[in-house]
Amino acid sequence: MDMMEKTTPLSRLDIDERYLAHTPDESLIDHSNLTIKYFEKIVKNKNLTTIIKDMIKRVDDKNSDLLEQMFIDAIYLHDIGKINPHFQAKKMNNTLFKEYKEDSSSSDHSFLSSSLYIKYYKAKIDSLENIATREKFRYLLYAFSYHLAKHHGRLSSFEEYRKDEKEVIKYWQYLDRFKIAHFEFYILNKLLFSLLISSDYYATTDYMAKIKIDEFGLLDNRQKELMRYRFDSVISKFTITSGINRLRNEIFKEAESTLLQNLDKNIFYLEAPTGSGKTISSINLSLKLLSSNENLNKLFYIFPFNTLVEQTKSVFDNIFGDELQTEIINSITPINLNNQEDEETKYERSYINRLFFHSSAIFTTHVGFFSILFGTSKEDNFPLWQLANSVIILDEIQSYNNNLWWYMVEFFDKYAILLNIKIIIMSATLPKIDYFLKEQNSFVSLIDEQKRDYFFNDPLFAKRVELNFDLLDQDISLEILVNILEKQPKNKKILFEFIKKQSAREFYELIKDKFKNVYELSGDDNKAYRQYVINKSKEESLIIVATQVIEAGVDIDMDIGFKDISTLDSEEQFMGRINRSCLREGKVYFFDLDDANLIYRGDHRLGFDLKNQKYKDILESKDFASYYKDVLVSIKKQGDRFENGLLTNYDNFEQMIKKLDFHEISKTMKLINSQNYILYFPFLIDIKKFKNVKEFEDKEFIEQFLSDSKLDGQKVWDSFIELNSIEGYAKKKYFRSKINSLMQFFTFSIYKYHKDHRPHIGEDIYGYYFVDNLEFITDEGKFDRKKFNESKNSIFL
């Protein structure tokens, strides 16, 4: 029997046309039937039938038909609680139930939906012959029912759900007895929630806004072939067999060859030197994977920084043009407006496309990706099903919080197996995180160890930058660095990186009047100024003083670098900014000024640094496998450490999974846990000064925010406040995304030490603190953090 034939007719539950769903013209039966039709559309288009069936069989193979029907009916019956006469009277103004209008009883329908769903299936479960199976299915029933109760809210703690009801037994501790794999069961529940709320949203929008969804942004075989043709046409023009292009070509071919021999695997490592063409190689690999499996129908590219997102999307657009529908989804990129729709529906359609990732290739950040995997809100979970049957490229995973590596590799492995996801993990400094897995069958290195050493030790890569460790043998001060700078060759592009913002600012102040063309880059700059400095670096010799913002995602190519030491992969990332083109000679000097322990608290990479000869040798030989082995062992020891003499740290995490404690899992897996305040300063920006800033290219939109040809932060803020006057939720979200793309130029974050530490500058206004005192903004449009702290008698990082 096909899974779509398992739907429970609502008539069996004595539901008739009297009950309304959203409007007087829409019956509950109609809405429920339309919801299940959208579920069927999703399953058919995304090729989910086998995936869902297999996941259910993993939970219970013998009774999979019953569990499959429970899964589908959790979606079909999600609104059954609307038969509540108080809901009909108070929420729907249904005159057939007017006698309940003034009654004080609750009009809730979500929790009642879960209760009716439980009641319906309890009768079926109680008829099962085996006692253990009955107990197991009661647990499964309550787990599935949880999503009906939460479909208008967010996932939280399953243990808290119905905790006061006598018949509820906490079965979670018997998962092992039931032989239910806890990671797999967590993912099954996340998928159910995603499919339920998505089908419901599509059905509601179809009826309320008359917008039918038939396209989900999926790749078919014809599109895959066209993409392959376009890619091959572009690449053929650059097949050069000399110099660095010879090496890039060898890496390209080696990675492709290994991939084609391991198409049955799920996760692939692409470890290759800086400048070796990883982006082009990853595109080739993703196309090979897409064409090898007709079920694969979507591409995700995940980055640590928004700048990398934009750079890589432009590469895709240049190669594929209109053949590939691409979209950046993050907090600062406007929603793509669908102008093919009429005025009434274009905002709704565009918002839905963004909300559900209706593009064939999605570019987003690590933070956004983790929100989908582990988030608890509806917005987090809407696109989860889109990950199934997809190719995902993860760039620079070493930038993830390494305290999470053990946990996340478990999830990567399980998500990939269960949802048929192919993952390419790539970096020049790549931790082999499958070290933590008991079974390491899913992971494949696309460049084997011997070939890796060959590529990394080729002079074009290994000798691209000459390393100098002499400064590590002496006490360093900013004044000594100034003296060293004075001895450097003229007409060179020189880069300094400090690990503390304050040190960078003080050094900048020391040298800005002594040398020509001195610029500072840090987290206290806006995007426009950063782009301005990058443009300058391409045109003339200059000196840049920077913090870690320079390490990745910034397209600069310098001659000489000076860096305050921190972690070994940071040193390599910094070196990637020097002689990037391999056309000149590059030099990097390392010094030890600020204590990295204060900046990288709790980081397992601490101690494995350039103060030790071993790691100097590793950095020169590019033997990052040895470095990461030390780091991974440290993480493993920490995870194996006992807490309270009972459970290890890893055991405690497993308990969260078994308990389906969605809130704590999400909290634990959050990549950025810093508590921060976002300050907004309404200053002026001379946009004529800044080139290649895409947000300034929309002249028609920008015009309304100009004062004397300058972008006026006050006008942007006023428009932000006025968003509440816009009628229509989707239209408001669209213009919010447009305004957000400009607000980023006027916002700066300050990080607090503890929950009671506030900036004392007014109240939170929709997530921002408006600061009209512009004395904290320099002439260059920078945030003067030191002056701000002094004025507030506080310390914010």
PDB file of N, CA and C in Angstrom, residues 616-697:
ATOM      1  N   LYS A 616      55.332  25.030  15.063  1.00  0.00           N
ATOM      2  CA  LYS A 616      56.016  25.797  14.016  1.00  0.00           C
ATOM      3  C   LYS A 616      56.301  24.888  12.821  1.00  0.00           C
ATOM      4  N   ASP A 617      56.782  23.690  13.129  1.00  0.00           N
ATOM      5  CA  ASP A 617      57.082  22.724  12.061  1.00  0.00           C
ATOM      6  C   ASP A 617      55.809  22.328  11.315  1.00  0.00           C
ATOM      7  N   ILE A 618      54.727  22.150  12.061  1.00  0.00           N
ATOM      8  CA  ILE A 618      53.457  21.762  11.435  1.00  0.00           C
ATOM      9  C   ILE A 618      52.960  22.863  10.503  1.00  0.00           C
ATOM     10  N   LEU A 619      53.070  24.108  10.943  1.00  0.00           N
ATOM     11  CA  LEU A 619      52.607  25.209  10.105  1.00  0.00           C
ATOM     12  C   LEU A 619      53.429  25.304   8.825  1.00  0.00           C
ATOM     13  N   GLU A 620      54.706  25.056   8.928  1.00  0.00           N
ATOM     14  CA  GLU A 620      55.559  25.118   7.737  1.00  0.00           C
ATOM     15  C   GLU A 620      55.314  23.936   6.810  1.00  0.00           C
ATOM     16  N   SER A 621      55.088  22.755   7.391  1.00  0.00           N
ATOM     17  CA  SER A 621      54.894  21.560   6.561  1.00  0.00           C
ATOM     18  C   SER A 621      53.437  21.358   6.160  1.00  0.00           C
ATOM     19  N   LYS A 622      52.541  22.150   6.752  1.00  0.00           N
ATOM     20  CA  LYS A 622      51.095  22.043   6.506  1.00  0.00           C
ATOM     21  C   LYS A 622      50.539  20.689   6.953  1.00  0.00           C
ATOM     22  N   ASP A 623      51.142  20.095   7.961  1.00  0.00           N
ATOM     23  CA  ASP A 623      50.688  18.807   8.465  1.00  0.00           C
ATOM     24  C   ASP A 623      49.596  19.031   9.505  1.00  0.00           C
ATOM     25  N   PHE A 624      48.470  19.558   9.058  1.00  0.00           N
ATOM     26  CA  PHE A 624      47.414  19.918  10.004  1.00  0.00           C
ATOM     27  C   PHE A 624      46.734  18.705  10.610  1.00  0.00           C
ATOM     28  N   ALA A 625      46.899  17.547   9.980  1.00  0.00           N
ATOM     29  CA  ALA A 625      46.330  16.325  10.558  1.00  0.00           C
ATOM     30  C   ALA A 625      46.927  16.065  11.937  1.00  0.00           C
ATOM     31  N   SER A 626      48.247  16.286  12.080  1.00  0.00           N
ATOM     32  CA  SER A 626      48.904  16.078  13.380  1.00  0.00           C
ATOM     33  C   SER A 626      48.409  17.086  14.405  1.00  0.00           C
ATOM     34  N   TYR A 627      48.231  18.307  13.953  1.00  0.00           N
ATOM     35  CA  TYR A 627      47.721  19.362  14.838  1.00  0.00           C
ATOM     36  C   TYR A 627      46.317  19.018  15.330  1.00  0.00           C
ATOM     37  N   TYR A 628      45.445  18.665  14.393  1.00  0.00           N
ATOM     38  CA  TYR A 628      44.063  18.391  14.774  1.00  0.00           C
ATOM     39  C   TYR A 628      43.924  17.106  15.582  1.00  0.00           C
ATOM     40  N   LYS A 629      44.856  16.187  15.404  1.00  0.00           N
ATOM     41  CA  LYS A 629      44.822  14.983  16.232  1.00  0.00           C
ATOM     42  C   LYS A 629      44.951  15.378  17.702  1.00  0.00           C
ATOM     43  N   ASP A 630      45.878  16.302  18.000  1.00  0.00           N
ATOM     44  CA  ASP A 630      46.052  16.771  19.379  1.00  0.00           C
ATOM     45  C   ASP A 630      44.785  17.461  19.878  1.00  0.00           C
ATOM     46  N   VAL A 631      44.174  18.279  19.014  1.00  0.00           N
ATOM     47  CA  VAL A 631      42.957  19.004  19.394  1.00  0.00           C
ATOM     48  C   VAL A 631      41.803  18.034  19.631  1.00  0.00           C
ATOM     49  N   LEU A 632      41.643  17.072  18.733  1.00  0.00           N
ATOM     50  CA  LEU A 632      40.540  16.116  18.846  1.00  0.00           C
ATOM     51  C   LEU A 632      40.670  15.254  20.101  1.00  0.00           C
ATOM     52  N   VAL A 633      41.903  14.856  20.422  1.00  0.00           N
ATOM     53  CA  VAL A 633      42.134  14.080  21.654  1.00  0.00           C
ATOM     54  C   VAL A 633      41.727  14.909  22.871  1.00  0.00           C
ATOM     55  N   SER A 634      42.042  16.198  22.847  1.00  0.00           N
ATOM     56  CA  SER A 634      41.675  17.089  23.950  1.00  0.00           C
ATOM     57  C   SER A 634      40.160  17.184  24.099  1.00  0.00           C
ATOM     58  N   ILE A 635      39.464  17.304  22.972  1.00  0.00           N
ATOM     59  CA  ILE A 635      37.997  17.385  23.002  1.00  0.00           C
ATOM     60  C   ILE A 635      37.410  16.086  23.547  1.00  0.00           C
ATOM     61  N   LYS A 636      37.972  14.968  23.105  1.00  0.00           N
ATOM     62  CA  LYS A 636      37.479  13.658  23.544  1.00  0.00           C
ATOM     63  C   LYS A 636      37.643  13.506  25.057  1.00  0.00           C
ATOM     64  N   LYS A 637      38.786  13.923  25.569  1.00  0.00           N
ATOM     65  CA  LYS A 637      39.017  13.838  27.014  1.00  0.00           C
ATOM     66  C   LYS A 637      37.998  14.683  27.773  1.00  0.00           C
ATOM     67  N   GLN A 638      37.722  15.875  27.235  1.00  0.00           N
ATOM     68  CA  GLN A 638      36.750  16.755  27.886  1.00  0.00           C
ATOM     69  C   GLN A 638      35.361  16.116  27.874  1.00  0.00           C
ATOM     70  N   GLY A 639      34.980  15.537  26.723  1.00  0.00           N
ATOM     71  CA  GLY A 639      33.665  14.913  26.611  1.00  0.00           C
ATOM     72  C   GLY A 639      33.526  13.690  27.484  1.00  0.00           C
ATOM     73  N   ASP A 640      34.647  12.999  27.708  1.00  0.00           N
ATOM     74  CA  ASP A 640      34.636  11.793  28.535  1.00  0.00           C
ATOM     75  C   ASP A 640      34.745  12.099  30.024  1.00  0.00           C
ATOM     76  N   ARG A 641      34.948  13.368  30.358  1.00  0.00           N
ATOM     77  CA  ARG A 641      35.118  13.741  31.754  1.00  0.00           C
ATOM     78  C   ARG A 641      33.792  13.612  32.506  1.00  0.00           C
ATOM     79  N   PHE A 642      33.844  13.083  33.697  1.00  0.00           N
ATOM     80  CA  PHE A 642      32.623  12.844  34.458  1.00  0.00           C
ATOM     81  C   PHE A 642      32.123  14.131  35.090  1.00  0.00           C
ATOM     82  N   GLU A 643      30.810  14.269  35.123  1.00  0.00           N
ATOM     83  CA  GLU A 643      30.156  15.375  35.818  1.00  0.00           C
ATOM     84  C   GLU A 643      29.389  14.799  37.008  1.00  0.00           C
ATOM     85  N   ASN A 644      29.558  15.372  38.165  1.00  0.00           N
ATOM     86  CA  ASN A 644      28.857  14.942  39.383  1.00  0.00           C
ATOM     87  C   ASN A 644      29.094  13.468  39.705  1.00  0.00           C
ATOM     88  N   GLY A 645      30.181  12.915  39.191  1.00  0.00           N
ATOM     89  CA  GLY A 645      30.509  11.534  39.481  1.00  0.00           C
ATOM     90  C   GLY A 645      29.572  10.516  38.865  1.00  0.00           C
ATOM     91  N   LEU A 646      28.666  10.961  37.994  1.00  0.00           N
ATOM     92  CA  LEU A 646      27.664  10.056  37.441  1.00  0.00           C
ATOM     93  C   LEU A 646      27.766   9.919  35.929  1.00  0.00           C
ATOM     94  N   LEU A 647      27.600  11.009  35.236  1.00  0.00           N
ATOM     95  CA  LEU A 647      27.565  10.986  33.782  1.00  0.00           C
ATOM     96  C   LEU A 647      28.684  11.840  33.195  1.00  0.00           C
ATOM     97  N   THR A 648      29.172  11.439  32.015  1.00  0.00           N
ATOM     98  CA  THR A 648      30.149  12.272  31.317  1.00  0.00           C
ATOM     99  C   THR A 648      29.414  13.409  30.612  1.00  0.00           C
ATOM    100  N   ASN A 649      30.163  14.387  30.130  1.00  0.00           N
ATOM    101  CA  ASN A 649      29.564  15.482  29.374  1.00  0.00           C
ATOM    102  C   ASN A 649      28.803  14.949  28.168  1.00  0.00           C
ATOM    103  N   TYR A 650      29.397  13.959  27.504  1.00  0.00           N
ATOM    104  CA  TYR A 650      28.737  13.399  26.331  1.00  0.00           C
ATOM    105  C   TYR A 650      27.479  12.626  26.743  1.00  0.00           C
ATOM    106  N   ASP A 651      27.552  11.929  27.863  1.00  0.00           N
ATOM    107  CA  ASP A 651      26.366  11.219  28.364  1.00  0.00           C
ATOM    108  C   ASP A 651      25.215  12.193  28.596  1.00  0.00           C
ATOM    109  N   ASN A 652      25.543  13.335  29.172  1.00  0.00           N
ATOM    110  CA  ASN A 652      24.511  14.336  29.449  1.00  0.00           C
ATOM    111  C   ASN A 652      23.869  14.839  28.167  1.00  0.00           C
ATOM    112  N   PHE A 653      24.686  14.992  27.123  1.00  0.00           N
ATOM    113  CA  PHE A 653      24.137  15.420  25.845  1.00  0.00           C
ATOM    114  C   PHE A 653      23.215  14.337  25.277  1.00  0.00           C
ATOM    115  N   GLU A 654      23.635  13.095  25.388  1.00  0.00           N
ATOM    116  CA  GLU A 654      22.784  11.995  24.914  1.00  0.00           C
ATOM    117  C   GLU A 654      21.456  11.958  25.657  1.00  0.00           C
ATOM    118  N   GLN A 655      21.475  12.301  26.941  1.00  0.00           N
ATOM    119  CA  GLN A 655      20.232  12.334  27.706  1.00  0.00           C
ATOM    120  C   GLN A 655      19.270  13.374  27.132  1.00  0.00           C
ATOM    121  N   MET A 656      19.796  14.504  26.703  1.00  0.00           N
ATOM    122  CA  MET A 656      18.949  15.523  26.075  1.00  0.00           C
ATOM    123  C   MET A 656      18.252  14.961  24.841  1.00  0.00           C
ATOM    124  N   ILE A 657      19.019  14.212  24.040  1.00  0.00           N
ATOM    125  CA  ILE A 657      18.465  13.633  22.814  1.00  0.00           C
ATOM    126  C   ILE A 657      17.373  12.630  23.171  1.00  0.00           C
ATOM    127  N   LYS A 658      17.658  11.757  24.120  1.00  0.00           N
ATOM    128  CA  LYS A 658      16.678  10.731  24.514  1.00  0.00           C
ATOM    129  C   LYS A 658      15.402  11.355  25.071  1.00  0.00           C
ATOM    130  N   LYS A 659      15.547  12.449  25.785  1.00  0.00           N
ATOM    131  CA  LYS A 659      14.382  13.113  26.379  1.00  0.00           C
ATOM    132  C   LYS A 659      13.627  13.980  25.379  1.00  0.00           C
ATOM    133  N   LEU A 660      14.154  14.099  24.159  1.00  0.00           N
ATOM    134  CA  LEU A 660      13.595  15.036  23.177  1.00  0.00           C
ATOM    135  C   LEU A 660      13.476  16.428  23.795  1.00  0.00           C
ATOM    136  N   ASP A 661      14.549  16.841  24.447  1.00  0.00           N
ATOM    137  CA  ASP A 661      14.570  18.176  25.048  1.00  0.00           C
ATOM    138  C   ASP A 661      15.040  19.156  23.968  1.00  0.00           C
ATOM    139  N   PHE A 662      14.119  19.511  23.086  1.00  0.00           N
ATOM    140  CA  PHE A 662      14.448  20.321  21.915  1.00  0.00           C
ATOM    141  C   PHE A 662      15.079  21.654  22.306  1.00  0.00           C
ATOM    142  N   HIS A 663      14.580  22.239  23.366  1.00  0.00           N
ATOM    143  CA  HIS A 663      15.091  23.545  23.796  1.00  0.00           C
ATOM    144  C   HIS A 663      16.555  23.462  24.207  1.00  0.00           C
ATOM    145  N   GLU A 664      16.889  22.493  25.057  1.00  0.00           N
ATOM    146  CA  GLU A 664      18.266  22.373  25.531  1.00  0.00           C
ATOM    147  C   GLU A 664      19.210  21.935  24.409  1.00  0.00           C
ATOM    148  N   ILE A 665      18.735  21.098  23.501  1.00  0.00           N
ATOM    149  CA  ILE A 665      19.562  20.698  22.357  1.00  0.00           C
ATOM    150  C   ILE A 665      19.884  21.927  21.518  1.00  0.00           C
ATOM    151  N   SER A 666      18.869  22.720  21.242  1.00  0.00           N
ATOM    152  CA  SER A 666      19.065  23.936  20.449  1.00  0.00           C
ATOM    153  C   SER A 666      20.032  24.893  21.143  1.00  0.00           C
ATOM    154  N   LYS A 667      19.867  25.025  22.432  1.00  0.00           N
ATOM    155  CA  LYS A 667      20.740  25.905  23.222  1.00  0.00           C
ATOM    156  C   LYS A 667      22.180  25.408  23.202  1.00  0.00           C
ATOM    157  N   THR A 668      22.361  24.091  23.339  1.00  0.00           N
ATOM    158  CA  THR A 668      23.698  23.499  23.334  1.00  0.00           C
ATOM    159  C   THR A 668      24.374  23.642  21.984  1.00  0.00           C
ATOM    160  N   MET A 669      23.609  23.460  20.897  1.00  0.00           N
ATOM    161  CA  MET A 669      24.177  23.451  19.554  1.00  0.00           C
ATOM    162  C   MET A 669      24.237  24.829  18.918  1.00  0.00           C
ATOM    163  N   LYS A 670      23.996  25.857  19.680  1.00  0.00           N
ATOM    164  CA  LYS A 670      24.061  27.221  19.141  1.00  0.00           C
ATOM    165  C   LYS A 670      25.513  27.587  18.879  1.00  0.00           C
ATOM    166  N   LEU A 671      25.812  28.012  17.659  1.00  0.00           N
ATOM    167  CA  LEU A 671      27.198  28.306  17.303  1.00  0.00           C
ATOM    168  C   LEU A 671      27.710  29.573  17.975  1.00  0.00           C
ATOM    169  N   ILE A 672      26.840  30.540  18.133  1.00  0.00           N
ATOM    170  CA  ILE A 672      27.238  31.806  18.750  1.00  0.00           C
ATOM    171  C   ILE A 672      26.357  32.031  19.965  1.00  0.00           C
ATOM    172  N   ASN A 673      26.957  31.917  21.159  1.00  0.00           N
ATOM    173  CA  ASN A 673      26.198  32.059  22.395  1.00  0.00           C
ATOM    174  C   ASN A 673      26.440  33.394  23.085  1.00  0.00           C
ATOM    175  N   SER A 674      27.216  34.250  22.450  1.00  0.00           N
ATOM    176  CA  SER A 674      27.534  35.530  23.077  1.00  0.00           C
ATOM    177  C   SER A 674      26.265  36.355  23.287  1.00  0.00           C
ATOM    178  N   GLN A 675      26.130  36.871  24.487  1.00  0.00           N
ATOM    179  CA  GLN A 675      25.046  37.798  24.768  1.00  0.00           C
ATOM    180  C   GLN A 675      25.484  39.170  24.270  1.00  0.00           C
ATOM    181  N   ASN A 676      24.665  39.761  23.414  1.00  0.00           N
ATOM    182  CA  ASN A 676      25.100  41.045  22.879  1.00  0.00           C
ATOM    183  C   ASN A 676      23.940  42.007  22.721  1.00  0.00           C
ATOM    184  N   TYR A 677      24.306  43.278  22.670  1.00  0.00           N
ATOM    185  CA  TYR A 677      23.354  44.334  22.361  1.00  0.00           C
ATOM    186  C   TYR A 677      23.751  44.923  21.014  1.00  0.00           C
ATOM    187  N   ILE A 678      22.768  45.251  20.216  1.00  0.00           N
ATOM    188  CA  ILE A 678      23.040  45.869  18.920  1.00  0.00           C
ATOM    189  C   ILE A 678      22.729  47.360  19.022  1.00  0.00           C
ATOM    190  N   LEU A 679      23.763  48.178  18.843  1.00  0.00           N
ATOM    191  CA  LEU A 679      23.619  49.625  18.905  1.00  0.00           C
ATOM    192  C   LEU A 679      23.410  50.185  17.495  1.00  0.00           C
ATOM    193  N   TYR A 680      22.517  51.141  17.372  1.00  0.00           N
ATOM    194  CA  TYR A 680      22.255  51.783  16.083  1.00  0.00           C
ATOM    195  C   TYR A 680      22.590  53.271  16.201  1.00  0.00           C
ATOM    196  N   PHE A 681      23.473  53.738  15.305  1.00  0.00           N
ATOM    197  CA  PHE A 681      23.885  55.141  15.290  1.00  0.00           C
ATOM    198  C   PHE A 681      23.435  55.792  13.981  1.00  0.00           C
ATOM    199  N   PRO A 682      22.641  56.862  14.036  1.00  0.00           N
ATOM    200  CA  PRO A 682      22.095  57.481  12.819  1.00  0.00           C
ATOM    201  C   PRO A 682      23.045  58.499  12.175  1.00  0.00           C
ATOM    202  N   PHE A 683      24.239  58.060  11.754  1.00  0.00           N
ATOM    203  CA  PHE A 683      25.184  58.988  11.127  1.00  0.00           C
ATOM    204  C   PHE A 683      24.993  58.994   9.610  1.00  0.00           C
ATOM    205  N   LEU A 684      25.819  59.751   8.912  1.00  0.00           N
ATOM    206  CA  LEU A 684      25.738  59.884   7.459  1.00  0.00           C
ATOM    207  C   LEU A 684      26.871  59.114   6.795  1.00  0.00           C
ATOM    208  N   ILE A 685      26.580  58.482   5.667  1.00  0.00           N
ATOM    209  CA  ILE A 685      27.590  57.748   4.905  1.00  0.00           C
ATOM    210  C   ILE A 685      27.619  58.286   3.481  1.00  0.00           C
ATOM    211  N   ASP A 686      28.792  58.737   3.068  1.00  0.00           N
ATOM    212  CA  ASP A 686      28.964  59.262   1.709  1.00  0.00           C
ATOM    213  C   ASP A 686      29.102  58.074   0.755  1.00  0.00           C
ATOM    214  N   ILE A 687      28.003  57.656   0.143  1.00  0.00           N
ATOM    215  CA  ILE A 687      28.024  56.433  -0.654  1.00  0.00           C
ATOM    216  C   ILE A 687      28.827  56.588  -1.943  1.00  0.00           C
ATOM    217  N   LYS A 688      29.078  57.810  -2.386  1.00  0.00           N
ATOM    218  CA  LYS A 688      29.889  58.012  -3.599  1.00  0.00           C
ATOM    219  C   LYS A 688      31.330  57.558  -3.371  1.00  0.00           C
ATOM    220  N   LYS A 689      31.713  57.507  -2.125  1.00  0.00           N
ATOM    221  CA  LYS A 689      33.078  57.103  -1.763  1.00  0.00           C
ATOM    222  C   LYS A 689      33.282  55.599  -1.884  1.00  0.00           C
ATOM    223  N   PHE A 690      32.170  54.858  -1.861  1.00  0.00           N
ATOM    224  CA  PHE A 690      32.264  53.407  -1.761  1.00  0.00           C
ATOM    225  C   PHE A 690      31.833  52.736  -3.061  1.00  0.00           C
ATOM    226  N   LYS A 691      32.741  51.912  -3.607  1.00  0.00           N
ATOM    227  CA  LYS A 691      32.450  51.151  -4.820  1.00  0.00           C
ATOM    228  C   LYS A 691      32.182  49.689  -4.464  1.00  0.00           C
ATOM    229  N   ASN A 692      31.508  48.998  -5.359  1.00  0.00           N
ATOM    230  CA  ASN A 692      31.291  47.553  -5.246  1.00  0.00           C
ATOM    231  C   ASN A 692      30.510  47.148  -3.995  1.00  0.00           C
ATOM    232  N   VAL A 693      29.695  48.053  -3.482  1.00  0.00           N
ATOM    233  CA  VAL A 693      28.806  47.695  -2.372  1.00  0.00           C
ATOM    234  C   VAL A 693      27.426  47.483  -2.973  1.00  0.00           C
ATOM    235  N   LYS A 694      26.991  46.239  -3.061  1.00  0.00           N
ATOM    236  CA  LYS A 694      25.788  45.926  -3.841  1.00  0.00           C
ATOM    237  C   LYS A 694      24.536  46.568  -3.263  1.00  0.00           C
ATOM    238  N   GLU A 695      24.528  46.801  -1.944  1.00  0.00           N
ATOM    239  CA  GLU A 695      23.350  47.424  -1.338  1.00  0.00           C
ATOM    240  C   GLU A 695      23.127  48.847  -1.837  1.00  0.00           C
ATOM    241  N   PHE A 696      24.200  49.482  -2.368  1.00  0.00           N
ATOM    242  CA  PHE A 696      24.082  50.857  -2.847  1.00  0.00           C
ATOM    243  C   PHE A 696      23.726  50.919  -4.332  1.00  0.00           C
ATOM    244  N   GLU A 697      23.628  49.755  -4.965  1.00  0.00           N
ATOM    245  CA  GLU A 697      23.386  49.728  -6.409  1.00  0.00           C
ATOM    246  C   GLU A 697      21.928  49.946  -6.774  1.00  0.00           C
TER     247      GLU A 697
END
